C-alpha cells in the first residue's frame, strides 16, 4: 500500500524485517541483493572516489549503487551514529541498532533527501515521502497551519514539519532515534563558523583544488557528463572545471529560458561555445504551467520554490533517461553567501547605527513582515518601490511567520549552512530515472572548508562569493568570472499572467477559498486584482503563485490523501519544452 505511492521511484520493491516487529523497505531501479546487510535501508547517493575502486566504477550504475549502499550499511553496523557525519553525499537512512533495540532515521546534512515519520499508540511508521504515509488509513490528513504559514509566507520549509499535523520530518544533520519509549532527536552535524587566518590567494587555491579533485574522483569513469547551465557564475565555473579536468570528454549542457533574447540563454550559450559542449536550449511556455505545476507539487511535496522550480523541472526532465550523470551548482549561494539579501546582513554588521532598519528590511525580504522604524520603512519603499505585499495570515496559525534575525554574517553561516533551501524539487525529479548526481558545493569537504573561510572573503559591501570567483578565475574568461548573481525566473508577461489568472479562477474562487477556510477571501481577491498593464509582477506574482500552489497542495494531500489529482503517477515527468536551438 505504501510502496504503491512511491512507484515513481523505481520498479523494484523490497520489504524485510531485521528484528521482530521492525520492518524496512526500499524502492529502487534495480533489485536488492539478498547478500546486502539487512539492518539498513538507504535512499540517495554517496560521493565516492571511484579512482580507488576502478573495477566497481567500470561495472556500471547498478554495481556503483550497490557499493554505496554497502558502504553506508557497513559503517553504521560498525560505528552506529558515530559513522554518519563521515558519510559524504545526500541520503536518507533507516538503520536498526540491535544492541540498543533502536531504529535510527537519519537525514543528510542539507535535507536534500527526506525522511518523514508519524507515531500512533502502537507503532511508528516512516517513509521518504509523506504521500506514502497517507496511504495508511489511520494517518490523519490534516493541515498543520503553522508549517503551512511558514511555507506560504516566508517561502521556506519548516525542517521539523511536513505541512501535515502529526507528521514530522527528520531535520538536516539529525537522527530520530526511536525505541519502545518513543522518539528522541539527536544532532550529528552542527555548523560552526570558525575562520582561519590566511590570504585570499591561498583560500582560492584550496577551494580550486577541492573542486578539481571532486570532479576527477566522482566523474572520471564517465565518458559523457551533463551539466545544467545558466547565465551565472556557479554553473559556468563548474563547466570550466569539467573542461579543464577532462579536456577530451563529451560534455552536454542544458539550459532553459524564455527565448533566444533571454540573458540566461545568451550567457549559457556563450559558455557552451567557449567550452565546446553539446548544447541544448529549451524555451519555457507559460501554458505548460497548467499541467506541470500540479505534477511538481505532488512529486516534491513542496510548493514554495516559486517559478524557478518549474524551469528546473522541465529542463531536468530532458536529462533523465538521456544522460548517465549530471553536475549541478546547487548550494553555492548557501556556502559562499551568494544571495543579494546577505548584503543587508553584512551592512547591518558593518554599520551598527543602521543595524535596526537594515535588519528589518532583511526580515521583510525573508518573511514579508514590514519594517517598523522610519529608516526601515524608507529603505523598504526604495527596495520595493511601494509594492511590497505582506503574506496572508492563515486561520489557526497564530500570526505571520518571522525568521530569526541575523545581525552578523557569522550567524548566517552557522545557522543556514545546511537545510537545502530550494525545497527538494531537484531530488524528487532525479528519482524518476537512474541518474548519478554530482553537487560539489554540497559535499562535506566543501561545507567544512566554507566554515573556515573568513567572511570578508565571501562578501563585502559590493561583491559576493569573492573566494569562489577568485578560485574559478583560471578556468573562465574574464567577462564570465565577473558575472553577477543570476536567478532563473519565468519572464513576467501578459501570457504568464493570463495563465495564472485562469488557474486562480479554477482554484481560488471566493466560494472555494471560503470552503477551504484557511485564508481570508478578501486577501485572495486583493492579490488576484490585475494591474493596469495586465502583468502580475514582483510580490503580487509571488503571492498569487503561492496561493495557487497551496490550494493544489491542499487538494492533493488533504482532499486526495496524497494521490495525484488530475494526472497519473506514470505521467509525472514534465511537459517537454520546445527547443530553442541545439548546437553540436
PDB file of C-alpha atoms in Angstrom, residues 59-302:
ATOM      1  CA  UNK A  59      30.942  -2.298 -13.680  1.00  0.00           C
ATOM      2  CA  UNK A  60      28.070   0.096 -14.310  1.00  0.00           C
ATOM      3  CA  UNK A  61      25.461   2.119 -12.414  1.00  0.00           C
ATOM      4  CA  UNK A  62      23.832  -0.842 -10.657  1.00  0.00           C
ATOM      5  CA  UNK A  63      27.166  -2.007  -9.237  1.00  0.00           C
ATOM      6  CA  UNK A  64      28.045   1.513  -8.139  1.00  0.00           C
ATOM      7  CA  UNK A  65      24.677   1.873  -6.426  1.00  0.00           C
ATOM      8  CA  UNK A  66      25.155  -1.393  -4.518  1.00  0.00           C
ATOM      9  CA  UNK A  67      28.671  -0.357  -3.498  1.00  0.00           C
ATOM     10  CA  UNK A  68      27.445   2.921  -1.969  1.00  0.00           C
ATOM     11  CA  UNK A  69      24.672   1.177  -0.048  1.00  0.00           C
ATOM     12  CA  UNK A  70      27.175  -1.355   1.247  1.00  0.00           C
ATOM     13  CA  UNK A  71      29.497   1.395   2.471  1.00  0.00           C
ATOM     14  CA  UNK A  72      26.697   3.116   4.356  1.00  0.00           C
ATOM     15  CA  UNK A  73      25.356  -0.102   5.879  1.00  0.00           C
ATOM     16  CA  UNK A  74      28.816  -1.337   6.856  1.00  0.00           C
ATOM     17  CA  UNK A  75      29.777   1.961   8.504  1.00  0.00           C
ATOM     18  CA  UNK A  76      26.575   2.063  10.537  1.00  0.00           C
ATOM     19  CA  UNK A  77      26.938  -1.578  11.586  1.00  0.00           C
ATOM     20  CA  UNK A  78      30.493  -0.900  12.782  1.00  0.00           C
ATOM     21  CA  UNK A  79      30.181   2.541  14.394  1.00  0.00           C
ATOM     22  CA  UNK A  80      26.487   3.327  14.661  1.00  0.00           C
ATOM     23  CA  UNK A  81      25.554   7.015  14.624  1.00  0.00           C
ATOM     24  CA  UNK A  82      29.227   7.937  15.048  1.00  0.00           C
ATOM     25  CA  UNK A  83      29.700   6.978  11.394  1.00  0.00           C
ATOM     26  CA  UNK A  84      27.055   9.282   9.946  1.00  0.00           C
ATOM     27  CA  UNK A  85      28.976  12.544   9.667  1.00  0.00           C
ATOM     28  CA  UNK A  86      31.691  10.716   7.742  1.00  0.00           C
ATOM     29  CA  UNK A  87      29.188   9.738   5.046  1.00  0.00           C
ATOM     30  CA  UNK A  88      29.567  12.243   2.226  1.00  0.00           C
ATOM     31  CA  UNK A  89      26.579  12.806  -0.033  1.00  0.00           C
ATOM     32  CA  UNK A  90      22.819  13.161   0.095  1.00  0.00           C
ATOM     33  CA  UNK A  91      20.868  10.415   1.805  1.00  0.00           C
ATOM     34  CA  UNK A  92      18.022   9.296   3.988  1.00  0.00           C
ATOM     35  CA  UNK A  93      18.784   6.192   6.043  1.00  0.00           C
ATOM     36  CA  UNK A  94      16.771   3.907   8.301  1.00  0.00           C
ATOM     37  CA  UNK A  95      19.083   1.731  10.393  1.00  0.00           C
ATOM     38  CA  UNK A  96      18.240  -0.814  13.096  1.00  0.00           C
ATOM     39  CA  UNK A  97      20.624  -0.930  16.072  1.00  0.00           C
ATOM     40  CA  UNK A  98      20.078  -4.370  17.586  1.00  0.00           C
ATOM     41  CA  UNK A  99      22.273  -3.750  20.608  1.00  0.00           C
ATOM     42  CA  UNK A 100      20.227  -0.721  21.633  1.00  0.00           C
ATOM     43  CA  UNK A 101      16.946  -2.060  20.242  1.00  0.00           C
ATOM     44  CA  UNK A 102      16.619   1.265  18.468  1.00  0.00           C
ATOM     45  CA  UNK A 103      15.636   2.418  14.986  1.00  0.00           C
ATOM     46  CA  UNK A 104      17.624   5.389  13.704  1.00  0.00           C
ATOM     47  CA  UNK A 105      16.138   7.594  10.978  1.00  0.00           C
ATOM     48  CA  UNK A 106      18.956   9.746   9.585  1.00  0.00           C
ATOM     49  CA  UNK A 107      18.848  12.757   7.254  1.00  0.00           C
ATOM     50  CA  UNK A 108      21.865  14.139   5.416  1.00  0.00           C
ATOM     51  CA  UNK A 109      23.445  17.496   6.206  1.00  0.00           C
ATOM     52  CA  UNK A 110      21.147  19.507   3.917  1.00  0.00           C
ATOM     53  CA  UNK A 111      17.821  17.587   3.862  1.00  0.00           C
ATOM     54  CA  UNK A 112      18.322  17.019   0.155  1.00  0.00           C
ATOM     55  CA  UNK A 113      16.780  13.629   0.905  1.00  0.00           C
ATOM     56  CA  UNK A 114      13.902  13.407   3.371  1.00  0.00           C
ATOM     57  CA  UNK A 115      12.529  11.049   5.985  1.00  0.00           C
ATOM     58  CA  UNK A 116       9.082  11.632   7.470  1.00  0.00           C
ATOM     59  CA  UNK A 117       7.599   9.727  10.381  1.00  0.00           C
ATOM     60  CA  UNK A 118       4.467   9.586  12.494  1.00  0.00           C
ATOM     61  CA  UNK A 119       3.530   7.635  15.588  1.00  0.00           C
ATOM     62  CA  UNK A 120       0.310   6.097  16.832  1.00  0.00           C
ATOM     63  CA  UNK A 121      -0.397   4.239  20.077  1.00  0.00           C
ATOM     64  CA  UNK A 122       1.240   1.024  18.922  1.00  0.00           C
ATOM     65  CA  UNK A 123       3.642   1.823  16.079  1.00  0.00           C
ATOM     66  CA  UNK A 124       5.848   4.356  14.302  1.00  0.00           C
ATOM     67  CA  UNK A 125       5.838   4.447  10.506  1.00  0.00           C
ATOM     68  CA  UNK A 126       8.247   6.302   8.247  1.00  0.00           C
ATOM     69  CA  UNK A 127       8.899   6.962   4.554  1.00  0.00           C
ATOM     70  CA  UNK A 128      10.990   9.136   2.268  1.00  0.00           C
ATOM     71  CA  UNK A 129       7.803  10.880   1.059  1.00  0.00           C
ATOM     72  CA  UNK A 130       4.792  11.579   3.214  1.00  0.00           C
ATOM     73  CA  UNK A 131       2.379  10.628   0.452  1.00  0.00           C
ATOM     74  CA  UNK A 132       3.307   7.041   1.367  1.00  0.00           C
ATOM     75  CA  UNK A 133       2.264   7.614   4.989  1.00  0.00           C
ATOM     76  CA  UNK A 134      -1.104   8.942   3.830  1.00  0.00           C
ATOM     77  CA  UNK A 135      -1.778   5.568   2.206  1.00  0.00           C
ATOM     78  CA  UNK A 136      -2.370   4.277   5.741  1.00  0.00           C
ATOM     79  CA  UNK A 137      -5.984   4.928   6.784  1.00  0.00           C
ATOM     80  CA  UNK A 138      -5.079   5.706  10.400  1.00  0.00           C
ATOM     81  CA  UNK A 139      -2.683   8.539   9.430  1.00  0.00           C
ATOM     82  CA  UNK A 140      -4.616  11.779   9.564  1.00  0.00           C
ATOM     83  CA  UNK A 141      -4.586  14.103   6.526  1.00  0.00           C
ATOM     84  CA  UNK A 142      -4.974  17.438   8.289  1.00  0.00           C
ATOM     85  CA  UNK A 143      -3.230  20.762   7.702  1.00  0.00           C
ATOM     86  CA  UNK A 144      -0.672  21.982  10.223  1.00  0.00           C
ATOM     87  CA  UNK A 145      -1.385  25.735   9.975  1.00  0.00           C
ATOM     88  CA  UNK A 146       1.959  26.798  11.481  1.00  0.00           C
ATOM     89  CA  UNK A 147       4.159  24.960   8.957  1.00  0.00           C
ATOM     90  CA  UNK A 148       1.852  25.899   6.082  1.00  0.00           C
ATOM     91  CA  UNK A 149       2.031  29.533   7.211  1.00  0.00           C
ATOM     92  CA  UNK A 150       5.825  29.379   7.165  1.00  0.00           C
ATOM     93  CA  UNK A 151       5.899  27.976   3.645  1.00  0.00           C
ATOM     94  CA  UNK A 152       3.315  30.277   2.135  1.00  0.00           C
ATOM     95  CA  UNK A 153       4.566  33.380   3.913  1.00  0.00           C
ATOM     96  CA  UNK A 154       8.332  33.048   4.153  1.00  0.00           C
ATOM     97  CA  UNK A 155       8.953  30.807   1.110  1.00  0.00           C
ATOM     98  CA  UNK A 156      10.724  28.322   3.399  1.00  0.00           C
ATOM     99  CA  UNK A 157      10.101  24.821   4.632  1.00  0.00           C
ATOM    100  CA  UNK A 158       9.803  24.021   8.293  1.00  0.00           C
ATOM    101  CA  UNK A 159      12.516  21.392   8.578  1.00  0.00           C
ATOM    102  CA  UNK A 160      10.734  19.810  11.521  1.00  0.00           C
ATOM    103  CA  UNK A 161       7.374  19.527   9.806  1.00  0.00           C
ATOM    104  CA  UNK A 162       5.556  18.460   6.676  1.00  0.00           C
ATOM    105  CA  UNK A 163       2.523  20.818   6.425  1.00  0.00           C
ATOM    106  CA  UNK A 164       0.549  17.900   7.892  1.00  0.00           C
ATOM    107  CA  UNK A 165      -0.392  17.729  11.562  1.00  0.00           C
ATOM    108  CA  UNK A 166       1.251  14.754  13.231  1.00  0.00           C
ATOM    109  CA  UNK A 167       3.838  14.001  10.537  1.00  0.00           C
ATOM    110  CA  UNK A 168       7.382  15.068  11.386  1.00  0.00           C
ATOM    111  CA  UNK A 169      10.441  15.444   9.215  1.00  0.00           C
ATOM    112  CA  UNK A 170      13.914  14.394  10.303  1.00  0.00           C
ATOM    113  CA  UNK A 171      15.805  17.674  10.297  1.00  0.00           C
ATOM    114  CA  UNK A 172      19.073  18.052   8.359  1.00  0.00           C
ATOM    115  CA  UNK A 173      22.118  16.914  10.296  1.00  0.00           C
ATOM    116  CA  UNK A 174      19.894  14.998  12.734  1.00  0.00           C
ATOM    117  CA  UNK A 175      18.714  11.493  13.503  1.00  0.00           C
ATOM    118  CA  UNK A 176      15.411  10.494  15.045  1.00  0.00           C
ATOM    119  CA  UNK A 177      16.168   7.623  17.430  1.00  0.00           C
ATOM    120  CA  UNK A 178      13.080   5.505  18.084  1.00  0.00           C
ATOM    121  CA  UNK A 179      12.669   2.794  20.706  1.00  0.00           C
ATOM    122  CA  UNK A 180       9.927   1.466  22.931  1.00  0.00           C
ATOM    123  CA  UNK A 181       9.716   4.737  24.850  1.00  0.00           C
ATOM    124  CA  UNK A 182       9.200   6.917  21.762  1.00  0.00           C
ATOM    125  CA  UNK A 183      11.385   9.153  19.602  1.00  0.00           C
ATOM    126  CA  UNK A 184      14.238  11.443  20.600  1.00  0.00           C
ATOM    127  CA  UNK A 185      16.199  13.649  18.241  1.00  0.00           C
ATOM    128  CA  UNK A 186      19.991  13.548  18.086  1.00  0.00           C
ATOM    129  CA  UNK A 187      22.153  16.055  16.182  1.00  0.00           C
ATOM    130  CA  UNK A 188      25.322  14.878  14.478  1.00  0.00           C
ATOM    131  CA  UNK A 189      26.264  17.963  12.399  1.00  0.00           C
ATOM    132  CA  UNK A 190      26.386  21.445  13.912  1.00  0.00           C
ATOM    133  CA  UNK A 191      27.795  24.118  11.583  1.00  0.00           C
ATOM    134  CA  UNK A 192      30.271  26.287  13.426  1.00  0.00           C
ATOM    135  CA  UNK A 193      31.840  29.236  11.645  1.00  0.00           C
ATOM    136  CA  UNK A 194      35.493  29.310  12.720  1.00  0.00           C
ATOM    137  CA  UNK A 195      37.562  31.298  10.208  1.00  0.00           C
ATOM    138  CA  UNK A 196      41.261  30.558   9.774  1.00  0.00           C
ATOM    139  CA  UNK A 197      43.943  33.113   9.087  1.00  0.00           C
ATOM    140  CA  UNK A 198      45.294  33.359   5.564  1.00  0.00           C
ATOM    141  CA  UNK A 199      45.110  35.413   2.389  1.00  0.00           C
ATOM    142  CA  UNK A 200      42.592  35.291  -0.423  1.00  0.00           C
ATOM    143  CA  UNK A 201      45.001  33.646  -2.874  1.00  0.00           C
ATOM    144  CA  UNK A 202      45.646  30.734  -0.518  1.00  0.00           C
ATOM    145  CA  UNK A 203      41.977  30.121   0.200  1.00  0.00           C
ATOM    146  CA  UNK A 204      41.147  30.362  -3.509  1.00  0.00           C
ATOM    147  CA  UNK A 205      43.840  27.804  -4.327  1.00  0.00           C
ATOM    148  CA  UNK A 206      42.499  25.426  -1.693  1.00  0.00           C
ATOM    149  CA  UNK A 207      38.957  25.808  -2.987  1.00  0.00           C
ATOM    150  CA  UNK A 208      40.118  25.314  -6.577  1.00  0.00           C
ATOM    151  CA  UNK A 209      41.888  22.098  -5.631  1.00  0.00           C
ATOM    152  CA  UNK A 210      38.792  20.761  -3.855  1.00  0.00           C
ATOM    153  CA  UNK A 211      36.626  21.386  -6.920  1.00  0.00           C
ATOM    154  CA  UNK A 212      39.088  19.835  -9.364  1.00  0.00           C
ATOM    155  CA  UNK A 213      39.707  16.786  -7.186  1.00  0.00           C
ATOM    156  CA  UNK A 214      35.987  16.204  -6.665  1.00  0.00           C
ATOM    157  CA  UNK A 215      35.369  16.314 -10.410  1.00  0.00           C
ATOM    158  CA  UNK A 216      38.217  13.874 -11.058  1.00  0.00           C
ATOM    159  CA  UNK A 217      37.199  11.494  -8.261  1.00  0.00           C
ATOM    160  CA  UNK A 218      33.457  11.446  -8.903  1.00  0.00           C
ATOM    161  CA  UNK A 219      33.265  11.664 -12.690  1.00  0.00           C
ATOM    162  CA  UNK A 220      36.424  10.207 -14.185  1.00  0.00           C
ATOM    163  CA  UNK A 221      34.750   6.879 -15.016  1.00  0.00           C
ATOM    164  CA  UNK A 222      32.105   8.525 -17.242  1.00  0.00           C
ATOM    165  CA  UNK A 223      32.591   9.109 -20.948  1.00  0.00           C
ATOM    166  CA  UNK A 224      29.810  11.694 -21.050  1.00  0.00           C
ATOM    167  CA  UNK A 225      28.789  14.283 -18.441  1.00  0.00           C
ATOM    168  CA  UNK A 226      25.717  16.521 -18.390  1.00  0.00           C
ATOM    169  CA  UNK A 227      25.530  19.911 -16.709  1.00  0.00           C
ATOM    170  CA  UNK A 228      22.681  22.348 -16.175  1.00  0.00           C
ATOM    171  CA  UNK A 229      23.871  25.750 -17.322  1.00  0.00           C
ATOM    172  CA  UNK A 230      22.577  29.245 -16.586  1.00  0.00           C
ATOM    173  CA  UNK A 231      23.875  32.732 -17.170  1.00  0.00           C
ATOM    174  CA  UNK A 232      25.515  32.953 -13.752  1.00  0.00           C
ATOM    175  CA  UNK A 233      28.904  32.206 -12.264  1.00  0.00           C
ATOM    176  CA  UNK A 234      28.389  28.875 -10.473  1.00  0.00           C
ATOM    177  CA  UNK A 235      27.434  26.613 -13.357  1.00  0.00           C
ATOM    178  CA  UNK A 236      29.871  28.380 -15.715  1.00  0.00           C
ATOM    179  CA  UNK A 237      32.670  27.790 -13.221  1.00  0.00           C
ATOM    180  CA  UNK A 238      31.814  24.110 -12.876  1.00  0.00           C
ATOM    181  CA  UNK A 239      31.777  23.785 -16.655  1.00  0.00           C
ATOM    182  CA  UNK A 240      35.206  25.397 -16.791  1.00  0.00           C
ATOM    183  CA  UNK A 241      36.488  22.914 -14.209  1.00  0.00           C
ATOM    184  CA  UNK A 242      34.989  19.989 -16.130  1.00  0.00           C
ATOM    185  CA  UNK A 243      36.663  21.055 -19.354  1.00  0.00           C
ATOM    186  CA  UNK A 244      39.973  21.692 -17.556  1.00  0.00           C
ATOM    187  CA  UNK A 245      39.850  18.290 -15.832  1.00  0.00           C
ATOM    188  CA  UNK A 246      38.510  16.311 -18.794  1.00  0.00           C
ATOM    189  CA  UNK A 247      39.624  18.076 -21.993  1.00  0.00           C
ATOM    190  CA  UNK A 248      38.512  15.202 -24.240  1.00  0.00           C
ATOM    191  CA  UNK A 249      35.239  14.084 -22.644  1.00  0.00           C
ATOM    192  CA  UNK A 250      31.848  14.776 -24.167  1.00  0.00           C
ATOM    193  CA  UNK A 251      30.019  17.379 -22.093  1.00  0.00           C
ATOM    194  CA  UNK A 252      26.318  18.044 -22.709  1.00  0.00           C
ATOM    195  CA  UNK A 253      24.940  21.332 -21.376  1.00  0.00           C
ATOM    196  CA  UNK A 254      21.250  22.053 -20.836  1.00  0.00           C
ATOM    197  CA  UNK A 255      19.552  25.371 -20.215  1.00  0.00           C
ATOM    198  CA  UNK A 256      16.056  26.846 -20.214  1.00  0.00           C
ATOM    199  CA  UNK A 257      14.711  30.368 -20.529  1.00  0.00           C
ATOM    200  CA  UNK A 258      12.004  32.446 -22.114  1.00  0.00           C
ATOM    201  CA  UNK A 259      13.549  32.774 -25.571  1.00  0.00           C
ATOM    202  CA  UNK A 260      16.643  33.493 -27.624  1.00  0.00           C
ATOM    203  CA  UNK A 261      16.985  37.018 -26.171  1.00  0.00           C
ATOM    204  CA  UNK A 262      16.887  35.839 -22.541  1.00  0.00           C
ATOM    205  CA  UNK A 263      20.165  36.869 -20.800  1.00  0.00           C
ATOM    206  CA  UNK A 264      20.246  33.433 -19.173  1.00  0.00           C
ATOM    207  CA  UNK A 265      20.076  31.736 -22.574  1.00  0.00           C
ATOM    208  CA  UNK A 266      22.670  34.102 -24.032  1.00  0.00           C
ATOM    209  CA  UNK A 267      25.057  33.625 -21.095  1.00  0.00           C
ATOM    210  CA  UNK A 268      24.713  29.848 -21.135  1.00  0.00           C
ATOM    211  CA  UNK A 269      25.221  29.724 -24.904  1.00  0.00           C
ATOM    212  CA  UNK A 270      28.381  31.810 -24.597  1.00  0.00           C
ATOM    213  CA  UNK A 271      29.824  29.358 -22.049  1.00  0.00           C
ATOM    214  CA  UNK A 272      28.786  26.342 -24.121  1.00  0.00           C
ATOM    215  CA  UNK A 273      30.617  27.740 -27.127  1.00  0.00           C
ATOM    216  CA  UNK A 274      33.690  28.638 -25.063  1.00  0.00           C
ATOM    217  CA  UNK A 275      33.981  25.121 -23.676  1.00  0.00           C
ATOM    218  CA  UNK A 276      32.755  23.176 -26.722  1.00  0.00           C
ATOM    219  CA  UNK A 277      29.747  21.419 -25.261  1.00  0.00           C
ATOM    220  CA  UNK A 278      26.854  19.681 -26.922  1.00  0.00           C
ATOM    221  CA  UNK A 279      24.396  22.408 -26.038  1.00  0.00           C
ATOM    222  CA  UNK A 280      20.621  22.100 -25.620  1.00  0.00           C
ATOM    223  CA  UNK A 281      18.386  25.133 -25.155  1.00  0.00           C
ATOM    224  CA  UNK A 282      14.712  24.976 -24.221  1.00  0.00           C
ATOM    225  CA  UNK A 283      12.051  27.639 -24.020  1.00  0.00           C
ATOM    226  CA  UNK A 284       9.556  27.832 -21.162  1.00  0.00           C
ATOM    227  CA  UNK A 285       5.961  28.123 -22.306  1.00  0.00           C
ATOM    228  CA  UNK A 286       3.608  29.655 -19.709  1.00  0.00           C
ATOM    229  CA  UNK A 287       0.731  27.412 -20.831  1.00  0.00           C
ATOM    230  CA  UNK A 288       2.706  24.373 -19.577  1.00  0.00           C
ATOM    231  CA  UNK A 289       2.203  25.637 -16.034  1.00  0.00           C
ATOM    232  CA  UNK A 290      -1.347  24.276 -16.002  1.00  0.00           C
ATOM    233  CA  UNK A 291      -0.183  20.680 -16.419  1.00  0.00           C
ATOM    234  CA  UNK A 292       3.237  20.833 -14.744  1.00  0.00           C
ATOM    235  CA  UNK A 293       2.586  22.759 -11.529  1.00  0.00           C
ATOM    236  CA  UNK A 294       0.242  20.059 -10.129  1.00  0.00           C
ATOM    237  CA  UNK A 295       2.833  17.421 -11.002  1.00  0.00           C
ATOM    238  CA  UNK A 296       5.725  19.051  -9.207  1.00  0.00           C
ATOM    239  CA  UNK A 297       3.592  19.891  -6.163  1.00  0.00           C
ATOM    240  CA  UNK A 298       2.681  16.199  -5.932  1.00  0.00           C
ATOM    241  CA  UNK A 299       6.146  14.927  -6.759  1.00  0.00           C
ATOM    242  CA  UNK A 300       8.195  17.183  -4.484  1.00  0.00           C
ATOM    243  CA  UNK A 301       5.557  17.632  -1.752  1.00  0.00           C
ATOM    244  CA  UNK A 302       6.665  21.259  -1.604  1.00  0.00           C
TER     245      UNK A 302
END
